[in-house]
Structure formats: C-alpha cells, structure tokens
Amino acid sequence: MRALLIKEFLLCLHPTQILFLTFACFVFILNYPYEIAFFFSGLSVFFACLSARENGDATFSCTLPVRKRDIATARILFCVFFQIALLLLTAVTVAVKQLCLPVSAQNNLAGSCANLALLGHGCMMLAVFNLIFFPQYFKNPVNVGIPFLAASAVQFLLVAVLVALRFSAPVYSDLLVAPDPQNMGVKAAVFGIGATGYAAATVVACALSAKRFEHTDL
C-alpha cells in the first residue's frame, strides 16, 4: 500500500489538487455559500482521475505485483489526504477570520457562517462525493464524467438545502448561523455528525470500490 500511495503522489497528482486547497480562503468572501469550496475538492479528484485515464494508469497499475483491490484503495486514500488537508486549512481560515474581523463582518447572507458547523457541512459534502463518485468510477475507470456529474448534482442539492434552511428555518439560523463561540454545543454536534458520516462514507466507498474494481475488465 505504501508503494501504491507513493505512485499516486508521483504519477497521478494533478495541479488542481494543490491549487484548490487555497479555496479554503473562500470564507473571507462576503455573502458566499462557503460549502462550494468542498465541491472544488471533488473537481480536483475528477481532473486527477481523468489525467490518470489518459495516461493509462489503471492498466499500468494492474501490471504491478499488487492486489487489484489495493489499487482502488490507494487512489481513494490519496484523494482523502487532500480532502482532510482542505478541512484543516478551512479550520485555520475560519479561526483567522473570527480572530481578525469584527462580529459585524461574520454574518453571511448567502448561507452558513464561517464557524465550526461549516466544517461539519464540509464533511457532509466530502462524504457525499466519496460515497457516490468512487464506487461508480471504479466500476469502469474509463468513464469518469458520469460519476462526477452524479456526485456533483447531489452536492449542489445539499448546498441548496443548507442555503434554504438559512432563510426558512429560524431555529437553524439562530443556532448555527452565528460566529463561534456562540452555541458551540449544537455546532460541535453538527461537526461530529459530519465527521462521523465522512469517515463511515469513506470506509464504505473504499470497500465498494475495491470489490467493483476486482471485477472490472480492463
């Protein structure tokens, strides 16, 4: 597995996977749906898988003395590295915003505020992507577009629901759309649910992807 991960970083790394980490700074944009930054994480995975397809990576990897299922697991873990990096960088930018800007600048008229609950929403976005994209992709690695479109559609639906809750559910708005450390108990619960869901979805995605890739005829 270690050798496969090294191969992923050396041969499959796409520039957007590094570039899109800077989108953690989206939290400084006024009145913007900050969850969109996590959509771009999925877009970078799409570009990496598309580049790998054009370079014949799946066929090459299957010629190596490794288990076929480990090839799928390594690709997912490779992508998870950048997802967690984005979450950590977002946590840093959220903390910087809350420390450096006045409370009046923390309000977001387009959705979630930059707070702990936003990180929970980000985990949900990434969980949805992993659970939908990877099992479909490894069923047929040649077909990258349809799995990405399916995962992206559900992600944008989730963003729409969160934005709608911002304006239609006063309880949601009062408890979660507020700067830290207000209502930290509820926000921590949202983050905990999101993080747990992300971990569970990624484990399931790894298992399904590995099983499907073993039966894929390249």
Short mmCIF file of N, CA, C and O in Angstrom, two decimals, residues 1-14 17 48-49 51-53 55-68 70-76 78 82 137-138 213 218:
data_model
loop_
_atom_site.label_atom_id
_atom_site.label_comp_id
_atom_site.label_asym_id
_atom_site.label_seq_id
_atom_site.Cartn_x
_atom_site.Cartn_y
_atom_site.Cartn_z
N MET A 1 0.83 -1.21 0.00
CA MET A 1 0.00 0.00 0.00
C MET A 1 0.86 1.26 0.00
O MET A 1 0.54 2.25 -0.66
N ARG A 2 1.95 1.23 0.77
CA ARG A 2 2.83 2.39 0.82
C ARG A 2 3.39 2.71 -0.56
O ARG A 2 3.44 3.88 -0.98
N ALA A 3 3.82 1.67 -1.28
CA ALA A 3 4.37 1.87 -2.63
C ALA A 3 3.31 2.41 -3.58
O ALA A 3 3.60 3.29 -4.42
N LEU A 4 2.08 1.93 -3.45
CA LEU A 4 1.00 2.43 -4.31
C LEU A 4 0.68 3.90 -4.01
O LEU A 4 0.41 4.69 -4.92
N LEU A 5 0.72 4.27 -2.74
CA LEU A 5 0.47 5.66 -2.39
C LEU A 5 1.58 6.57 -2.94
O LEU A 5 1.30 7.68 -3.43
N ILE A 6 2.81 6.10 -2.87
CA ILE A 6 3.91 6.88 -3.44
C ILE A 6 3.71 7.04 -4.95
O ILE A 6 3.93 8.11 -5.51
N LYS A 7 3.28 5.95 -5.60
CA LYS A 7 2.99 6.02 -7.03
C LYS A 7 1.91 7.04 -7.34
O LYS A 7 2.00 7.80 -8.32
N GLU A 8 0.87 7.09 -6.50
CA GLU A 8 -0.21 8.05 -6.71
C GLU A 8 0.31 9.50 -6.64
O GLU A 8 -0.02 10.33 -7.47
N PHE A 9 1.13 9.77 -5.63
CA PHE A 9 1.64 11.13 -5.48
C PHE A 9 2.62 11.50 -6.58
O PHE A 9 2.68 12.67 -7.01
N LEU A 10 3.39 10.53 -7.07
CA LEU A 10 4.39 10.84 -8.09
C LEU A 10 3.82 10.87 -9.50
O LEU A 10 4.26 11.68 -10.34
N LEU A 11 2.83 10.02 -9.78
CA LEU A 11 2.34 9.89 -11.14
C LEU A 11 0.92 10.40 -11.38
O LEU A 11 0.56 10.68 -12.53
N CYS A 12 0.13 10.51 -10.32
CA CYS A 12 -1.28 10.86 -10.51
C CYS A 12 -1.67 12.22 -9.93
O CYS A 12 -2.81 12.65 -10.06
N LEU A 13 -0.74 12.88 -9.26
CA LEU A 13 -1.05 14.18 -8.66
C LEU A 13 -1.36 15.19 -9.75
O LEU A 13 -0.59 15.37 -10.69
N HIS A 14 -2.51 15.86 -9.62
CA HIS A 14 -2.90 16.90 -10.57
C HIS A 14 -2.74 18.26 -9.92
O HIS A 14 -3.01 18.41 -8.72
N GLN A 17 -5.27 19.72 -7.44
CA GLN A 17 -5.40 19.17 -6.09
C GLN A 17 -4.64 20.03 -5.07
O GLN A 17 -5.02 20.09 -3.90
N ALA A 48 -7.79 14.59 -11.58
CA ALA A 48 -6.74 13.60 -11.32
C ALA A 48 -7.10 12.26 -11.97
O ALA A 48 -6.24 11.61 -12.59
N CYS A 49 -8.34 11.84 -11.83
CA CYS A 49 -8.76 10.56 -12.41
C CYS A 49 -8.81 10.63 -13.94
O CYS A 49 -8.50 9.65 -14.63
N SER A 51 -6.86 12.58 -15.80
CA SER A 51 -5.46 12.54 -16.22
C SER A 51 -4.90 11.12 -16.12
O SER A 51 -4.17 10.66 -17.01
N ALA A 52 -5.26 10.41 -15.06
CA ALA A 52 -4.81 9.03 -14.90
C ALA A 52 -5.34 8.15 -16.02
O ALA A 52 -4.63 7.27 -16.54
N ARG A 53 -6.58 8.38 -16.42
CA ARG A 53 -7.16 7.59 -17.52
C ARG A 53 -6.40 7.84 -18.82
O ARG A 53 -6.06 6.90 -19.55
N ASN A 55 -3.40 8.71 -19.21
CA ASN A 55 -2.04 8.17 -19.13
C ASN A 55 -2.00 6.66 -18.95
O ASN A 55 -0.91 6.08 -18.76
N GLY A 56 -3.17 6.01 -18.99
CA GLY A 56 -3.22 4.55 -18.88
C GLY A 56 -2.79 4.05 -17.52
O GLY A 56 -2.22 2.95 -17.40
N ASP A 57 -3.11 4.82 -16.46
CA ASP A 57 -2.63 4.45 -15.12
C ASP A 57 -3.24 3.14 -14.62
O ASP A 57 -2.55 2.34 -13.98
N ALA A 58 -4.53 2.92 -14.89
CA ALA A 58 -5.18 1.70 -14.38
C ALA A 58 -4.52 0.45 -14.95
O ALA A 58 -4.24 -0.51 -14.22
N THR A 59 -4.27 0.45 -16.26
CA THR A 59 -3.62 -0.70 -16.90
C THR A 59 -2.21 -0.89 -16.36
O THR A 59 -1.78 -2.02 -16.06
N PHE A 60 -1.48 0.22 -16.23
CA PHE A 60 -0.12 0.15 -15.69
C PHE A 60 -0.12 -0.41 -14.27
O PHE A 60 0.68 -1.29 -13.93
N SER A 61 -1.03 0.09 -13.44
CA SER A 61 -1.07 -0.34 -12.04
C SER A 61 -1.38 -1.83 -11.93
O SER A 61 -0.86 -2.51 -11.03
N CYS A 62 -2.21 -2.34 -12.83
CA CYS A 62 -2.58 -3.75 -12.78
C CYS A 62 -1.43 -4.66 -13.20
O CYS A 62 -1.50 -5.89 -12.98
N THR A 63 -0.41 -4.11 -13.81
CA THR A 63 0.77 -4.92 -14.16
C THR A 63 1.75 -5.03 -13.00
O THR A 63 2.70 -5.81 -13.07
N LEU A 64 1.53 -4.24 -11.96
CA LEU A 64 2.41 -4.25 -10.81
C LEU A 64 2.10 -5.45 -9.91
O LEU A 64 0.96 -5.95 -9.90
N PRO A 65 3.06 -5.91 -9.13
CA PRO A 65 2.82 -7.07 -8.24
C PRO A 65 2.06 -6.67 -6.98
O PRO A 65 2.58 -6.75 -5.85
N VAL A 66 0.83 -6.20 -7.16
CA VAL A 66 -0.02 -5.78 -6.04
C VAL A 66 -1.41 -6.35 -6.25
O VAL A 66 -1.79 -6.73 -7.37
N ARG A 67 -2.16 -6.38 -5.18
CA ARG A 67 -3.56 -6.80 -5.30
C ARG A 67 -4.36 -5.74 -6.03
O ARG A 67 -4.18 -4.55 -5.82
N LYS A 68 -5.26 -6.17 -6.87
CA LYS A 68 -6.05 -5.24 -7.67
C LYS A 68 -6.90 -4.34 -6.78
O LYS A 68 -7.05 -3.15 -7.04
N ASP A 70 -6.20 -3.22 -3.91
CA ASP A 70 -5.38 -2.20 -3.26
C ASP A 70 -5.15 -0.99 -4.15
O ASP A 70 -4.87 0.11 -3.65
N ILE A 71 -5.24 -1.18 -5.46
CA ILE A 71 -5.08 -0.06 -6.39
C ILE A 71 -6.21 0.95 -6.16
O ILE A 71 -5.97 2.16 -6.11
N ALA A 72 -7.43 0.45 -6.02
CA ALA A 72 -8.57 1.34 -5.76
C ALA A 72 -8.46 2.01 -4.40
O ALA A 72 -8.69 3.21 -4.27
N THR A 73 -8.08 1.25 -3.40
CA THR A 73 -7.95 1.81 -2.05
C THR A 73 -6.89 2.89 -2.00
O THR A 73 -7.08 3.94 -1.37
N ALA A 74 -5.77 2.67 -2.70
CA ALA A 74 -4.70 3.67 -2.70
C ALA A 74 -5.16 4.97 -3.34
O ALA A 74 -4.84 6.07 -2.86
N ARG A 75 -5.92 4.89 -4.43
CA ARG A 75 -6.40 6.10 -5.09
C ARG A 75 -7.33 6.89 -4.16
O ARG A 75 -7.26 8.12 -4.09
N ILE A 76 -8.19 6.18 -3.45
CA ILE A 76 -9.11 6.87 -2.55
C ILE A 76 -8.36 7.52 -1.40
O ILE A 76 -8.61 8.67 -1.04
N PHE A 78 -5.31 8.48 -1.37
CA PHE A 78 -4.59 9.60 -1.97
C PHE A 78 -5.48 10.85 -2.03
O PHE A 78 -5.07 11.95 -1.67
N PHE A 82 -5.96 14.97 0.49
CA PHE A 82 -6.22 16.36 0.11
C PHE A 82 -7.55 16.85 0.69
O PHE A 82 -7.70 18.04 0.99
N TYR A 137 -16.97 5.11 -10.25
CA TYR A 137 -15.76 5.28 -11.06
C TYR A 137 -14.99 3.95 -11.19
O TYR A 137 -14.57 3.58 -12.29
N PHE A 138 -14.82 3.24 -10.09
CA PHE A 138 -14.04 2.02 -10.15
C PHE A 138 -14.82 0.84 -10.76
O PHE A 138 -14.25 -0.21 -11.01
N PHE A 213 -13.69 -2.92 -8.49
CA PHE A 213 -12.51 -2.86 -9.35
C PHE A 213 -11.93 -4.24 -9.58
O PHE A 213 -11.35 -4.52 -10.64
N LEU A 218 -10.23 -4.63 -17.65
CA LEU A 218 -9.53 -3.53 -18.31
C LEU A 218 -9.03 -3.94 -19.68
O LEU A 218 -8.45 -3.14 -20.40
#
